Amino acid sequence: MVSLDNLNGTSWVLTEMNGEAVESATAEITLVFKDGDIGGSSGCNTYRSSVAAKAGDAPQTIALTPPIVTRMMCPEPVMTLENNFLPRLGAVIQWGYMAGDLALLYQLDDEVGTLIFAPQPASE
C-alpha cells in the first residue's frame, strides 16, 4: 500500500494548478518531502510546512500546517503565481499519483482543485 512515507526524500516541480499549466519560465515552484515536513520555492520565496497522514480518514488523506514563508517581494507575474499557489498548498487534503506525477487535491473555501507536480530532475 502506498503511504505518505513513500514521498520522503522526493522532490517535485509544479506543472499545473487547478487545470492550468504553470510556465516554469515565469518561476519554478518546487516541493520537497523530508522527515514529515515539506518545503521548497514558492516562486519568489521559500516555504516550509509539516505534513501528516490523517488517521481513520480515506486513504492518502493528509493535513498540512499553514506554510511558513519568507517575505521577499518579486516582480509580476511571479508574485501573482506565488499568491495563488500558497493558499492552495495550505488547503491540501489528499494526495496521490497520476501518470507518474504527484497530485495534491485541495479545498479552498468553495473551490476544489488539484496541484500537479512532476518529478524534479536530479541536479548534476
Tab-separated table of C-alpha atoms in Angstrom, residues 43-115:
chain	number	residue	atom	x	y	z
A	43	GLY	CA	8.283	31.109	-6.971
A	44	CYS	CA	9.803	34.075	-5.154
A	45	ASN	CA	10.090	32.994	-1.527
A	46	THR	CA	10.827	29.748	0.260
A	47	TYR	CA	8.259	27.957	2.400
A	48	ARG	CA	8.031	25.148	4.935
A	49	SER	CA	5.128	23.206	6.422
A	50	SER	CA	4.524	20.000	8.356
A	51	VAL	CA	2.543	17.220	6.724
A	52	ALA	CA	0.894	14.206	8.335
A	53	ALA	CA	-1.464	11.424	7.337
A	54	LYS	CA	-4.925	11.779	8.845
A	55	ALA	CA	-5.654	8.531	10.688
A	56	GLY	CA	-9.052	6.963	10.162
A	57	ASP	CA	-9.908	9.021	7.103
A	58	ALA	CA	-9.870	7.959	3.463
A	59	PRO	CA	-6.541	6.599	2.189
A	60	GLN	CA	-3.965	9.237	1.282
A	61	THR	CA	-5.788	11.965	3.241
A	62	ILE	CA	-3.328	14.442	4.725
A	63	ALA	CA	-3.182	17.539	6.879
A	64	LEU	CA	-0.692	20.374	6.424
A	65	THR	CA	0.142	23.152	8.830
A	66	PRO	CA	-0.109	26.658	7.350
A	67	PRO	CA	3.086	27.292	5.378
A	68	ILE	CA	5.772	29.483	6.953
A	69	VAL	CA	7.076	31.744	4.185
A	70	THR	CA	9.961	34.185	3.768
A	71	ARG	CA	8.796	37.717	2.897
A	72	MET	CA	10.676	38.929	-0.197
A	73	MET	CA	8.914	40.905	-2.916
A	74	CYS	CA	9.372	39.903	-6.543
A	75	PRO	CA	8.162	41.350	-9.848
A	76	GLU	CA	4.966	40.312	-11.547
A	77	PRO	CA	3.855	37.776	-12.676
A	78	VAL	CA	5.932	35.867	-10.091
A	79	MET	CA	4.124	37.372	-7.078
A	80	THR	CA	0.696	36.591	-8.535
A	81	LEU	CA	1.727	32.988	-9.165
A	82	GLU	CA	3.066	32.647	-5.609
A	83	ASN	CA	-0.033	34.311	-4.107
A	84	ASN	CA	-2.219	31.820	-5.981
A	85	PHE	CA	-0.111	28.794	-5.012
A	86	LEU	CA	0.425	29.235	-1.257
A	87	PRO	CA	-3.241	29.325	-0.122
A	88	ARG	CA	-3.982	26.256	-2.238
A	89	LEU	CA	-0.990	24.397	-0.812
A	90	GLY	CA	-2.218	25.173	2.699
A	91	ALA	CA	-5.644	23.770	1.793
A	92	VAL	CA	-4.394	20.364	0.534
A	93	ILE	CA	-6.490	17.472	1.852
A	94	GLN	CA	-5.402	14.450	-0.195
A	95	TRP	CA	-2.524	13.224	-2.334
A	96	GLY	CA	-1.982	10.571	-4.981
A	97	TYR	CA	-0.041	9.641	-8.084
A	98	MET	CA	-1.325	10.383	-11.580
A	99	ALA	CA	0.686	9.008	-14.512
A	100	GLY	CA	3.944	9.361	-12.558
A	101	ASP	CA	3.151	12.861	-11.319
A	102	LEU	CA	2.145	13.878	-7.803
A	103	ALA	CA	-1.425	15.171	-7.493
A	104	LEU	CA	-2.430	17.197	-4.427
A	105	LEU	CA	-6.176	17.740	-4.037
A	106	TYR	CA	-7.151	20.914	-2.197
A	107	GLN	CA	-10.343	22.521	-0.935
A	108	LEU	CA	-10.072	26.298	-0.547
A	109	ASP	CA	-13.401	27.753	0.566
A	110	ASP	CA	-15.800	26.696	-2.235
A	111	GLU	CA	-13.005	25.880	-4.696
A	112	VAL	CA	-11.861	22.289	-5.114
A	113	GLY	CA	-8.869	21.726	-7.359
A	114	THR	CA	-5.594	19.940	-7.922
A	115	LEU	CA	-1.935	20.893	-7.858
